[in-house]
PDB file of C-alpha atoms in Angstrom:
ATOM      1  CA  UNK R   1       0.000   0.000   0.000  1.00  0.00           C
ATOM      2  CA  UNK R   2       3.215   2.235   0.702  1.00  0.00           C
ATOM      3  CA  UNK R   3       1.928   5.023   2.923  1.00  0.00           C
ATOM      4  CA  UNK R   4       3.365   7.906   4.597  1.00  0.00           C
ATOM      5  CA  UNK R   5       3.052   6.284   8.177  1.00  0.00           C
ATOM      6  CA  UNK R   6       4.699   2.949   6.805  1.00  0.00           C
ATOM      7  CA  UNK R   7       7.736   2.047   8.803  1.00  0.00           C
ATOM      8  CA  UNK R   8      10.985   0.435   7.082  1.00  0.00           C
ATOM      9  CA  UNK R   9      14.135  -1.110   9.002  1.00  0.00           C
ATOM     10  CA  UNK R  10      17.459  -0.347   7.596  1.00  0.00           C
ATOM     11  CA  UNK R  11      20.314  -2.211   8.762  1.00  0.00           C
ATOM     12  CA  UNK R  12      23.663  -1.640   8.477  1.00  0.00           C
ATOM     13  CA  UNK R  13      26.684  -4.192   8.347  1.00  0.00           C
ATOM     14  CA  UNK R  14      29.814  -3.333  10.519  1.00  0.00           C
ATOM     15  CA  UNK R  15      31.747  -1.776   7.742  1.00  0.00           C
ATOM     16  CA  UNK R  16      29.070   0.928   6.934  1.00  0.00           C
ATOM     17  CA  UNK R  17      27.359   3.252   9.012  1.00  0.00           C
ATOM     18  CA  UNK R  18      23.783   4.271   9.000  1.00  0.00           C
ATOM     19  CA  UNK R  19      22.830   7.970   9.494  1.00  0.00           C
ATOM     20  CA  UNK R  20      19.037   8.741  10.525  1.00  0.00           C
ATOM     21  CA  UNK R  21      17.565  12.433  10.662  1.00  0.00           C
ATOM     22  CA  UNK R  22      14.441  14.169  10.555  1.00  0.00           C
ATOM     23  CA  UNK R  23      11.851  13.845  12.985  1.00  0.00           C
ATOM     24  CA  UNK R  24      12.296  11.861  16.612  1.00  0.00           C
ATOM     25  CA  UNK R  25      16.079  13.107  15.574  1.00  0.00           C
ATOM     26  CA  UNK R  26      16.156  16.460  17.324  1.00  0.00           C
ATOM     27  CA  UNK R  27      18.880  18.778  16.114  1.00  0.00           C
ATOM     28  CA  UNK R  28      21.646  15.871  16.355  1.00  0.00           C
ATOM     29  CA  UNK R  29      21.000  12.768  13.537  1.00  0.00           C
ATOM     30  CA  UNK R  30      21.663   9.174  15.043  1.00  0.00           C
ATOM     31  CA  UNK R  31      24.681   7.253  13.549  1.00  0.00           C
ATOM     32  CA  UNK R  32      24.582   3.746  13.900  1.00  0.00           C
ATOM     33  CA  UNK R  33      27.060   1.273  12.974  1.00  0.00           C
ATOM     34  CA  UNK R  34      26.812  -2.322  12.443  1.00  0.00           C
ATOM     35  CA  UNK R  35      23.782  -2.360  13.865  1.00  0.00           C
ATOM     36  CA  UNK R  36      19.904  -1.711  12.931  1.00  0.00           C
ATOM     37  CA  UNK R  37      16.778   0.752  13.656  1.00  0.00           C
ATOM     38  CA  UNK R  38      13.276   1.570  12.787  1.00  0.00           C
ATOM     39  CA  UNK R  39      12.985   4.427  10.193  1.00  0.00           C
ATOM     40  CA  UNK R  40       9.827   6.285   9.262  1.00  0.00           C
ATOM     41  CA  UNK R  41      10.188   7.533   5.638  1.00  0.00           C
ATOM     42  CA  UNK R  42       8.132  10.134   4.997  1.00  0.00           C
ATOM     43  CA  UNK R  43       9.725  11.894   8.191  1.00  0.00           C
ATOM     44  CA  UNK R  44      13.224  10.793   8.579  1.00  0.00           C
ATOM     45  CA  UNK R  45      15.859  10.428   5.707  1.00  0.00           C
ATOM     46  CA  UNK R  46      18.690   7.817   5.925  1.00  0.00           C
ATOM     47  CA  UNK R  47      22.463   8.365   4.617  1.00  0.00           C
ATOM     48  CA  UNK R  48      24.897   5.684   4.368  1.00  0.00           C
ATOM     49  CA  UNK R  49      29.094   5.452   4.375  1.00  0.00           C
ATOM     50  CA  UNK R  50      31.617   2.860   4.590  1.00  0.00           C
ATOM     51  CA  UNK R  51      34.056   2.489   6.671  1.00  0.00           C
ATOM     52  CA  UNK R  52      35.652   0.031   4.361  1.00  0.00           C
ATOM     53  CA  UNK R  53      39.868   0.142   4.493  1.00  0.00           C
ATOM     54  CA  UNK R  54      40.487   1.989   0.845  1.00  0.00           C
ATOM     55  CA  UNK R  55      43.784   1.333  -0.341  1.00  0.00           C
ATOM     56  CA  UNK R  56      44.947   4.520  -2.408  1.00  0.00           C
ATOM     57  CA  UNK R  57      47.703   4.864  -5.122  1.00  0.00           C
ATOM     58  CA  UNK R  58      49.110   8.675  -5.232  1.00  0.00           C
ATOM     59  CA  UNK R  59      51.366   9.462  -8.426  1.00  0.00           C
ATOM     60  CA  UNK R  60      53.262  12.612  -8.478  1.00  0.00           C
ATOM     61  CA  UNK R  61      54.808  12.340 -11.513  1.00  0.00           C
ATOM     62  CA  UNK R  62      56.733  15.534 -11.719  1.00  0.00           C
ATOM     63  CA  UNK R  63      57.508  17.161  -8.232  1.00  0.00           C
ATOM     64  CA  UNK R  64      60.250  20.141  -7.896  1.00  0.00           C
ATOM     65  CA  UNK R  65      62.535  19.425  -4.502  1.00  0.00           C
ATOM     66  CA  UNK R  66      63.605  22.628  -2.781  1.00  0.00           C
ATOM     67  CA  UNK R  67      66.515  22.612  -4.467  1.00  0.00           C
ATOM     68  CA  UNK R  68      64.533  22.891  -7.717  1.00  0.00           C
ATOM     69  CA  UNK R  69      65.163  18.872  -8.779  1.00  0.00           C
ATOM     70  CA  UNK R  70      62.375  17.244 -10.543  1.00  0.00           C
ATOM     71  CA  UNK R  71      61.673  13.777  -9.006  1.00  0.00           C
ATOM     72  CA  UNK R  72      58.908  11.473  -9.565  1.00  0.00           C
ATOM     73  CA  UNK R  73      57.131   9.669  -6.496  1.00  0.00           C
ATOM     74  CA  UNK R  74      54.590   6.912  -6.124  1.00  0.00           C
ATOM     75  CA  UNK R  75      53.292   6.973  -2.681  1.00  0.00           C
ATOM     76  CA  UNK R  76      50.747   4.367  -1.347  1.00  0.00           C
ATOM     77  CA  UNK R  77      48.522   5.089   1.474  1.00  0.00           C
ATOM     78  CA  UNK R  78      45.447   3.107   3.075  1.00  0.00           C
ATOM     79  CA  UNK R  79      42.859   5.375   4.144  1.00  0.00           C
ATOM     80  CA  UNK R  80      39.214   4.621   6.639  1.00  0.00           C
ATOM     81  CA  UNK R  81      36.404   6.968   8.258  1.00  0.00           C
ATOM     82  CA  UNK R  82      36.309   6.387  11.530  1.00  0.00           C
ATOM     83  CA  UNK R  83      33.224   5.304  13.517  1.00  0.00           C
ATOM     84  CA  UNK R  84      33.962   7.707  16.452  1.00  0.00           C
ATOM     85  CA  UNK R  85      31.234   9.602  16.541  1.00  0.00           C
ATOM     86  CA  UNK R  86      32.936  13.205  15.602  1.00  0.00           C
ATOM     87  CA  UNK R  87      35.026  11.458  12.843  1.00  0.00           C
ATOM     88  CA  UNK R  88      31.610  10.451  11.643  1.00  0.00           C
ATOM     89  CA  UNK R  89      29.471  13.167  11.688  1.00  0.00           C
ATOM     90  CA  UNK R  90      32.400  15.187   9.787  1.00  0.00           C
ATOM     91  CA  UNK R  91      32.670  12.723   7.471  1.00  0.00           C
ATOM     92  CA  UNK R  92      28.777  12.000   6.480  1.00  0.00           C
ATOM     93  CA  UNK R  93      28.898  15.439   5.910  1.00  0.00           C
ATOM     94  CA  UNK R  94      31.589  15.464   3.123  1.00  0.00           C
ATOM     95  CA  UNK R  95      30.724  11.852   1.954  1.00  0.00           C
ATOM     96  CA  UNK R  96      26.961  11.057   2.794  1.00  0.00           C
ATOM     97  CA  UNK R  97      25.768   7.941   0.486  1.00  0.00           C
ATOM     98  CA  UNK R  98      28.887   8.196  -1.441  1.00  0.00           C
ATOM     99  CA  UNK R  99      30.561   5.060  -2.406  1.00  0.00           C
ATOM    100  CA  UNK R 100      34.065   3.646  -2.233  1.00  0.00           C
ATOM    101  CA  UNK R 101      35.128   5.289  -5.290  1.00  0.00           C
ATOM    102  CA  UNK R 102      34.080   8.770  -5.012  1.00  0.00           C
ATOM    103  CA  UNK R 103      35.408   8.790  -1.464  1.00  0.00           C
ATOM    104  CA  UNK R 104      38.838   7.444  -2.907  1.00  0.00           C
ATOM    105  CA  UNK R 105      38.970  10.353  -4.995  1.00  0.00           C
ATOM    106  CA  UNK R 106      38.609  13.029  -2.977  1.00  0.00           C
ATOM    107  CA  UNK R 107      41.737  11.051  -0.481  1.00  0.00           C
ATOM    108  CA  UNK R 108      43.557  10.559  -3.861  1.00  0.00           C
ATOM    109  CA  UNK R 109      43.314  14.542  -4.588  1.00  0.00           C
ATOM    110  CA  UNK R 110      44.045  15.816  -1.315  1.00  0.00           C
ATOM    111  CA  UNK R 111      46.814  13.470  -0.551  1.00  0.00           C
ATOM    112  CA  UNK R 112      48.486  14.168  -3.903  1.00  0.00           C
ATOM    113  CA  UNK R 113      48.309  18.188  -2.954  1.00  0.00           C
ATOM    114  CA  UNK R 114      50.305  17.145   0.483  1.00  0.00           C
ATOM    115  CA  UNK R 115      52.588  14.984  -0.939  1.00  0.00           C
ATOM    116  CA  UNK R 116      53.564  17.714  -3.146  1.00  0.00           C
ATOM    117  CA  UNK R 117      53.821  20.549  -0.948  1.00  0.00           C
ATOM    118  CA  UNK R 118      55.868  18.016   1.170  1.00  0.00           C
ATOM    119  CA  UNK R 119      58.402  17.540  -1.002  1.00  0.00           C
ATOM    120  CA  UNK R 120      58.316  20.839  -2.329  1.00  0.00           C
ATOM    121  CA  UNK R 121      60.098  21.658   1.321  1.00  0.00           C
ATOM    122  CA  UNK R 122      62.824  18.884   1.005  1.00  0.00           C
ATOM    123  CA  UNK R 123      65.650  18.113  -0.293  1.00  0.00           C
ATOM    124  CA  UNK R 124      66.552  15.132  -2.781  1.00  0.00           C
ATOM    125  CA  UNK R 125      68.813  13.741   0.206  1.00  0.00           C
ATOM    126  CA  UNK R 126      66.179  14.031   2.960  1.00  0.00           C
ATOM    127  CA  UNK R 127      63.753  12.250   0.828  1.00  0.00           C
ATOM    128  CA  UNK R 128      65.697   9.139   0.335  1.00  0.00           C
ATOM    129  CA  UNK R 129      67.988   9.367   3.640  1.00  0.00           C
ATOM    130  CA  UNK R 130      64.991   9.803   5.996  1.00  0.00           C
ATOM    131  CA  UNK R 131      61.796   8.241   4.735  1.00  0.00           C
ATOM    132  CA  UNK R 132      60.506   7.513   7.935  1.00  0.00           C
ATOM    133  CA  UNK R 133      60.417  11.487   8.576  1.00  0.00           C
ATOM    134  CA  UNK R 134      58.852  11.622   4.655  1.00  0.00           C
ATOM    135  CA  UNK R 135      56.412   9.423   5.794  1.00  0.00           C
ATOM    136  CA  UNK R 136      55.497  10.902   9.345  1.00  0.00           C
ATOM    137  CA  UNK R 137      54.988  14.308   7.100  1.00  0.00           C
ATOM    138  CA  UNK R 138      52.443  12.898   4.789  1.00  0.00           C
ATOM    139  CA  UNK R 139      50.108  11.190   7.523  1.00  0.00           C
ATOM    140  CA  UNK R 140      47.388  13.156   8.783  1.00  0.00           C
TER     141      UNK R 140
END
């Protein structure tokens, strides 16, 4: 029959996240993960993330050291939304009912940027002598 007053469950595996507002919601939505609840549709709206692992290839192919070199890098970084609850709320907000993909890009784009401006600061010696430090630069 499929009226306004119908009530759905949505449930939620525990590498995704369910995100309920509208009504019954107050001014704060309720994020659930790995879990279930009861939605009302014509009232409440539902967004969903993952908080799949997303492994992420970065290619800088032409990067100027600070001592003006040009180097090319290929960086590799693994990337996940967290499920604590301010991570979460920050990130449905960029991300809401995106999937792996789009999310990947955005991490791809932005990681590329600070890999760049990274090595933009270093020298061709630092790079390879002190990865670790490289490394420790890059995470955020």
């Amino acid at each position: 029959m499929g009226g306004c007053f119908d009530i759905r469950i949505e449930v939620c595996g525990p590498n995704e996240a369910i995100i309920i507002s509208g009504v019954f919601h107050g001014n704060k939505p309720t994020m659930i993960v790995g879990g279930r609840a009861i939605v009302f549709p014509c009232v409440q709206t539902v967004q969903r993330i993952s908080l799949n692992t997303i492994t992420i290839v970065i290619q800088s192919p032409t990067v100027y050291t600070a001592q003006g070199v040009p180097i090319s890098v290929t960086g590799v970084a693994q990337v996940k939304i967290s499920s604590r609850d301010e991570f979460l709320a920050n990130a449905i907000e960029q991300f809401g009912n995106k999937d792996d993909d789009e999310i990947a890009f955005v991490a791809r784009e932005t990681l590329e940027g600070h890999q760049r401006a990274i090595m933009g600061q270093m020298t061709v010696e630092e790079i390879f002598r002190d990865r670790k430090t490289f490394s420790g630069k890059i995470c955020f």
